[in-house]
Amino acid sequence: MSASKDTGERAPRRKRVVLADRRGTREVPRTIMELEEQNSVGEAMVTHLMKAQLRGSLVLAGVTVAVFLALPLLFWSLPDFARATVFGIHLPWLILGVLPFPFMGLIGYLSVRWAERHEREFLHMVER
Amino acid sequence: MEWNVWALGGIVVLGVATCTLALWGSRTARTTSDFLVARRWVGSERNAAAISGEYLSAASFLGIAGLVLKDGVDALWYPIGFTAGYLALMLFVAAPLRRSGAYTLPDFAEARLNSSRLRRVATVLVVVLGWLYLVPQLQAAGVTLATVTGMGYSGGVVVVAVIVFLGVLGGGVRAVTLVQAFQYWVKLFAITVPAFALCVVFLGDDALYRNGLTEPAPPVFERATTVRIETAVELRVTDPVWVRVTNGADHGVLQDGAVYVRPGVYPAHAGTELRFPAGSPVPVVADAEPSNASWARPEHGGASGLLETYSLIMATFLGTMGLPHVLVRFYTNPSGYHARRTTLFVLGMLGVFYLFPTIFGMLSRLYTPRLLVTGHTDAAVLLLPGAMLHNWVGGLLGAITAAGAFAAFLSTSFGLVMSVTGVLSSDVLPGQVRDFRVTVAVASVVPTLLALVLVERDISETVGLAFAMAASTFFPLLVLGIWWRGLTAAGAVSGLLTGSALVLSTLAPGLLLGDSTSWWAVLLRQPAVVTVPVAFLVTVLVSRATRGQVPADVSRVMLRMHAPDRLGFIRDRAVERFGQTGGADRRGRHRR
């Protein structure tokens, strides 16, 4: 607990940055220094990344929540739909017992793809 | 109940395998950091299997099938919610949380907001939450061992508690990771193989019962059955039934002798034995669905039923990210990228598993309706194989499901004790190995005592309460902490206190009101739909009011959480606290 408190109070102005996964140490790109020093440019870039990530997550969460909140309402308001059968299996059992899992898998896959794309764009911007 | 040699054999084999793995895995555990964070050597696939193994608790393995047997299709929201919790975790928390370098929830709170007061509040809540979630696991262990061995409820609780204690003491997370990954595959095997076998039996069975699940009639005893009531219940009779009562009540309807019971609700005290002739309709405990048609149809409970469904969805979607044993495992991912990948694997692994408890629930409505009379529906998975197959195959399948159930409480209890211990040992005591072992004892003894004292309720419903608690406390802290610069320590503390106080205050009246379907009873039973938004709002409003206290280093923390791994801003707080852990993690971190 002392470690972070110390850094909060007397933050060192300059740091040596050892980069991950960069074959052969080149000169440290100036933008990364800007990020570390938290000037307006760096902060704007991080804010931009955060907004992009949050937007992507909110869209995917919104789709999921809309689908899952609509289902009970649908079953409740349309009793015939709740009684329908497909191949001898009750439709609600199929919709609630099987389909949500591949659906959530798909949303999860998309979220990884989107998040990694945003990070690539950010890296591209930083290492320009 | 008589001794079930098959099931006991399955449990012994599993117990021996678990202990062997735990000992083998602990050979190399040396330093404190080994215990706490498993050196971050663990690959995504194995880590995902370990997370799933830890997460698939007694509620998943036994509870869902029991609730499906009792409540029908509406119970399917439990597995959906248990899985969707990981989706929410992945969308909003996984990668940034890993990059923050925090190794427990209180540590995250402090890393983000620089407040030791907040850290203390979070510590208390993590411990309460861990215990709240441990109690139903141990209770389920007691019920299972009582069902298959007749050794008694408290014996089962103590046996599982001792195994968990020894396992965690022996090796810490490193061994536990191996054990958890192993237990995921045990559980998947233990649910899929019997499910397939029993489906084959069902399809080859007499067509007489095949259509029974959609008719507007109660389930039927296919042969003459004697049911012994273990704990007092209220029985609902919808179709009149002849029953022979022994050891019955002194007055009322269920007195000794042959009784013709008309439709209505009747109390039956513990010890009553009811003998039903073949083909008679099954009376069910008062809170179960009496008719098969209403059982098979979703959302016929009116608006309050809808409210309960929504509240459950909210608790499970948002509660998973606040469960302490889930978060501590994310720290064993080497980077934010791996944390995301791991979560994706977890989604797949949980999705595959959750297809199968439903099958058990449906089949047990046909083959073990006597559980509807006793109310011990959580035993459905354990008893179904023996009820469907009366030969050695049924015995073997029963042994497999018993071993799977045992794996379910072992692994979840392991994870919970580990995370409670981690929090206690790094926040309450200085982080030394010796202290760590004392803390394991504290972390496991308290819930064991609670489990011995408390009377069992439906496992999934008790666990639902833990989810409501997690969603009302740590969900606002995590999501606002990761995505909103304006969060302050005062806001976070007020949110945590408000959420936990609201959920805890529903505990006692919720138990008193029981199974009433009024709005108030529903909200007291499953309060998340109110408590989560309130806690979230309180957090935001108090943070706004204390705007001046936003920590000075908020930009640096945000940068560390959101910058891609390749830039190397990730910083492991446990390493700073407890020292280096070895060569493996020396790459990719900036030093000062």
mmCIF file of C-alpha atoms in Angstrom, chain A residues 1 3-5 7-8 11-12 15-22 32 35-36 38 43 46-47 49-50 53-54 57-58 60-61 64-65 68-73 75-76 79 82-83 90 92-93 96-98 100-101 104-105 107-109 111-112 115-116 119 122-123 126-127, chain B residues 68 72-73 76-77 79-80 83-84 87 90-92 99 110 114 116 214 295-299 302-303 306 309-310 313 317 337 340-341 344 347 351 354-355 358 362 482-483 485 553 555-556 558-559 562-569 571 573 576-577 587-592:
data_model
loop_
_atom_site.group_PDB
_atom_site.id
_atom_site.type_symbol
_atom_site.label_atom_id
_atom_site.label_comp_id
_atom_site.label_asym_id
_atom_site.label_seq_id
_atom_site.Cartn_x
_atom_site.Cartn_y
_atom_site.Cartn_z
ATOM 1 C CA MET A 1 0.000 0.000 0.000
ATOM 2 C CA ALA A 3 4.187 1.852 -2.970
ATOM 3 C CA SER A 4 1.289 3.472 -4.767
ATOM 4 C CA LYS A 5 0.875 6.191 -2.177
ATOM 5 C CA THR A 7 4.123 7.380 -6.399
ATOM 6 C CA GLY A 8 1.003 9.452 -5.972
ATOM 7 C CA ALA A 11 5.902 10.987 -8.987
ATOM 8 C CA PRO A 12 9.301 10.794 -10.720
ATOM 9 C CA LYS A 15 11.501 6.983 -16.221
ATOM 10 C CA ARG A 16 13.459 4.457 -18.128
ATOM 11 C CA VAL A 17 11.067 2.455 -20.221
ATOM 12 C CA VAL A 18 11.883 -1.159 -21.086
ATOM 13 C CA LEU A 19 9.544 -2.209 -23.850
ATOM 14 C CA ALA A 20 8.014 -5.626 -24.171
ATOM 15 C CA ASP A 21 8.470 -7.787 -27.233
ATOM 16 C CA ARG A 22 10.462 -5.330 -29.256
ATOM 17 C CA ILE A 32 5.344 6.594 -25.535
ATOM 18 C CA LEU A 35 2.066 8.820 -22.640
ATOM 19 C CA GLU A 36 4.267 8.303 -19.615
ATOM 20 C CA GLN A 38 0.817 12.432 -19.136
ATOM 21 C CA GLU A 43 -4.049 11.818 -22.235
ATOM 22 C CA VAL A 46 -5.742 7.199 -23.886
ATOM 23 C CA THR A 47 -9.170 8.797 -23.556
ATOM 24 C CA LEU A 49 -8.855 4.429 -26.778
ATOM 25 C CA MET A 50 -11.011 4.080 -23.682
ATOM 26 C CA GLN A 53 -13.309 0.212 -26.123
ATOM 27 C CA LEU A 54 -16.231 1.245 -23.953
ATOM 28 C CA SER A 57 -18.409 -3.212 -25.076
ATOM 29 C CA LEU A 58 -21.616 -1.249 -24.553
ATOM 30 C CA LEU A 60 -22.290 -5.847 -27.476
ATOM 31 C CA ALA A 61 -23.677 -5.762 -23.924
ATOM 32 C CA THR A 64 -27.102 -9.304 -25.257
ATOM 33 C CA VAL A 65 -29.237 -7.576 -22.648
ATOM 34 C CA PHE A 68 -32.299 -11.673 -22.812
ATOM 35 C CA LEU A 69 -34.727 -9.082 -21.482
ATOM 36 C CA ALA A 70 -37.013 -9.512 -24.472
ATOM 37 C CA LEU A 71 -37.334 -13.285 -24.067
ATOM 38 C CA PRO A 72 -39.297 -13.417 -20.767
ATOM 39 C CA LEU A 73 -41.517 -10.598 -22.028
ATOM 40 C CA PHE A 75 -43.035 -15.706 -23.441
ATOM 41 C CA TRP A 76 -45.238 -13.786 -21.069
ATOM 42 C CA PRO A 79 -48.608 -17.731 -24.636
ATOM 43 C CA ALA A 82 -44.444 -20.279 -25.304
ATOM 44 C CA ARG A 83 -46.391 -23.441 -26.172
ATOM 45 C CA HIS A 90 -40.857 -27.333 -26.621
ATOM 46 C CA PRO A 92 -38.901 -22.329 -24.885
ATOM 47 C CA TRP A 93 -36.717 -25.211 -23.703
ATOM 48 C CA LEU A 96 -33.465 -21.075 -23.093
ATOM 49 C CA GLY A 97 -31.630 -24.385 -22.723
ATOM 50 C CA VAL A 98 -29.429 -24.533 -25.819
ATOM 51 C CA PRO A 100 -28.026 -18.832 -25.366
ATOM 52 C CA PHE A 101 -24.657 -20.562 -25.095
ATOM 53 C CA MET A 104 -22.926 -15.733 -25.852
ATOM 54 C CA GLY A 105 -19.888 -17.425 -27.370
ATOM 55 C CA ILE A 107 -20.720 -12.122 -28.603
ATOM 56 C CA GLY A 108 -17.585 -12.982 -26.643
ATOM 57 C CA TYR A 109 -15.672 -13.744 -29.839
ATOM 58 C CA SER A 111 -15.735 -8.551 -28.225
ATOM 59 C CA VAL A 112 -12.216 -10.005 -28.336
ATOM 60 C CA ALA A 115 -11.019 -4.923 -28.439
ATOM 61 C CA GLU A 116 -7.886 -6.188 -30.122
ATOM 62 C CA GLU A 119 -5.605 -1.775 -29.412
ATOM 63 C CA PHE A 122 -3.834 2.657 -30.775
ATOM 64 C CA LEU A 123 -0.438 1.012 -31.208
ATOM 65 C CA VAL A 126 1.678 5.515 -30.913
ATOM 66 C CA GLU A 127 4.408 3.942 -33.029
ATOM 67 C CA VAL B 68 -35.529 -27.612 -13.321
ATOM 68 C CA GLY B 72 -39.433 -26.147 -14.907
ATOM 69 C CA VAL B 73 -38.283 -24.041 -17.806
ATOM 70 C CA LEU B 76 -32.995 -22.265 -17.120
ATOM 71 C CA TRP B 77 -32.216 -18.607 -16.423
ATOM 72 C CA PRO B 79 -27.294 -21.453 -16.225
ATOM 73 C CA ILE B 80 -27.786 -18.567 -18.687
ATOM 74 C CA THR B 83 -22.506 -17.997 -18.139
ATOM 75 C CA ALA B 84 -23.481 -14.443 -19.046
ATOM 76 C CA LEU B 87 -19.564 -12.260 -20.813
ATOM 77 C CA MET B 90 -15.036 -10.055 -20.488
ATOM 78 C CA LEU B 91 -16.730 -6.981 -21.961
ATOM 79 C CA PHE B 92 -15.956 -4.572 -19.131
ATOM 80 C CA ARG B 99 -3.272 -4.823 -16.450
ATOM 81 C CA GLU B 110 -6.450 0.659 -3.406
ATOM 82 C CA ASN B 114 -5.149 5.270 -3.086
ATOM 83 C CA SER B 116 -6.540 2.401 2.764
ATOM 84 C CA THR B 214 -46.575 -31.723 -21.617
ATOM 85 C CA TRP B 295 -43.862 -26.749 -15.527
ATOM 86 C CA ALA B 296 -43.037 -26.846 -19.243
ATOM 87 C CA ARG B 297 -44.302 -23.315 -19.975
ATOM 88 C CA PRO B 298 -42.207 -20.202 -19.267
ATOM 89 C CA GLU B 299 -43.436 -17.046 -17.526
ATOM 90 C CA GLY B 302 -47.613 -13.086 -14.012
ATOM 91 C CA ALA B 303 -45.822 -9.786 -13.525
ATOM 92 C CA LEU B 306 -41.349 -11.625 -14.628
ATOM 93 C CA THR B 309 -36.679 -13.454 -13.621
ATOM 94 C CA TYR B 310 -35.293 -9.993 -14.363
ATOM 95 C CA ILE B 313 -30.735 -12.075 -14.602
ATOM 96 C CA PHE B 317 -24.978 -11.082 -15.102
ATOM 97 C CA TYR B 337 -4.529 -10.189 -23.956
ATOM 98 C CA ARG B 340 -9.417 -11.913 -22.640
ATOM 99 C CA ARG B 341 -8.514 -15.160 -24.403
ATOM 100 C CA LEU B 344 -13.438 -16.619 -24.191
ATOM 101 C CA LEU B 347 -17.470 -19.011 -22.070
ATOM 102 C CA GLY B 351 -21.646 -23.335 -22.401
ATOM 103 C CA TYR B 354 -24.609 -26.176 -18.936
ATOM 104 C CA LEU B 355 -26.367 -28.085 -21.730
ATOM 105 C CA THR B 358 -31.227 -29.511 -17.897
ATOM 106 C CA MET B 362 -36.267 -33.151 -17.275
ATOM 107 C CA ILE B 482 -12.097 0.979 -14.847
ATOM 108 C CA TRP B 483 -14.097 3.280 -17.093
ATOM 109 C CA ARG B 485 -12.033 8.938 -14.138
ATOM 110 C CA ASP B 553 -2.506 9.762 -10.443
ATOM 111 C CA SER B 555 -4.377 9.309 -15.561
ATOM 112 C CA ARG B 556 -1.427 7.038 -14.915
ATOM 113 C CA MET B 558 -6.022 4.622 -16.538
ATOM 114 C CA LEU B 559 -3.083 4.451 -18.928
ATOM 115 C CA HIS B 562 -6.048 0.439 -20.967
ATOM 116 C CA ALA B 563 -2.767 0.659 -22.857
ATOM 117 C CA PRO B 564 -2.067 -2.456 -24.965
ATOM 118 C CA ASP B 565 0.236 -5.020 -23.347
ATOM 119 C CA ARG B 566 2.998 -4.430 -25.884
ATOM 120 C CA LEU B 567 3.724 -0.986 -24.506
ATOM 121 C CA GLY B 568 4.689 -2.634 -21.238
ATOM 122 C CA PHE B 569 2.912 -0.452 -18.709
ATOM 123 C CA ARG B 571 2.932 -3.565 -13.256
ATOM 124 C CA ARG B 573 1.527 -5.157 -7.395
ATOM 125 C CA GLU B 576 6.273 -5.059 -5.651
ATOM 126 C CA ARG B 577 4.857 -6.215 -2.377
ATOM 127 C CA ARG B 587 10.123 -9.323 -19.550
ATOM 128 C CA GLY B 588 7.819 -6.519 -20.485
ATOM 129 C CA ARG B 589 7.521 -4.416 -17.387
ATOM 130 C CA HIS B 590 8.918 -0.993 -16.906
ATOM 131 C CA ARG B 591 11.048 -0.303 -13.879
ATOM 132 C CA ARG B 592 11.724 2.792 -12.012
#
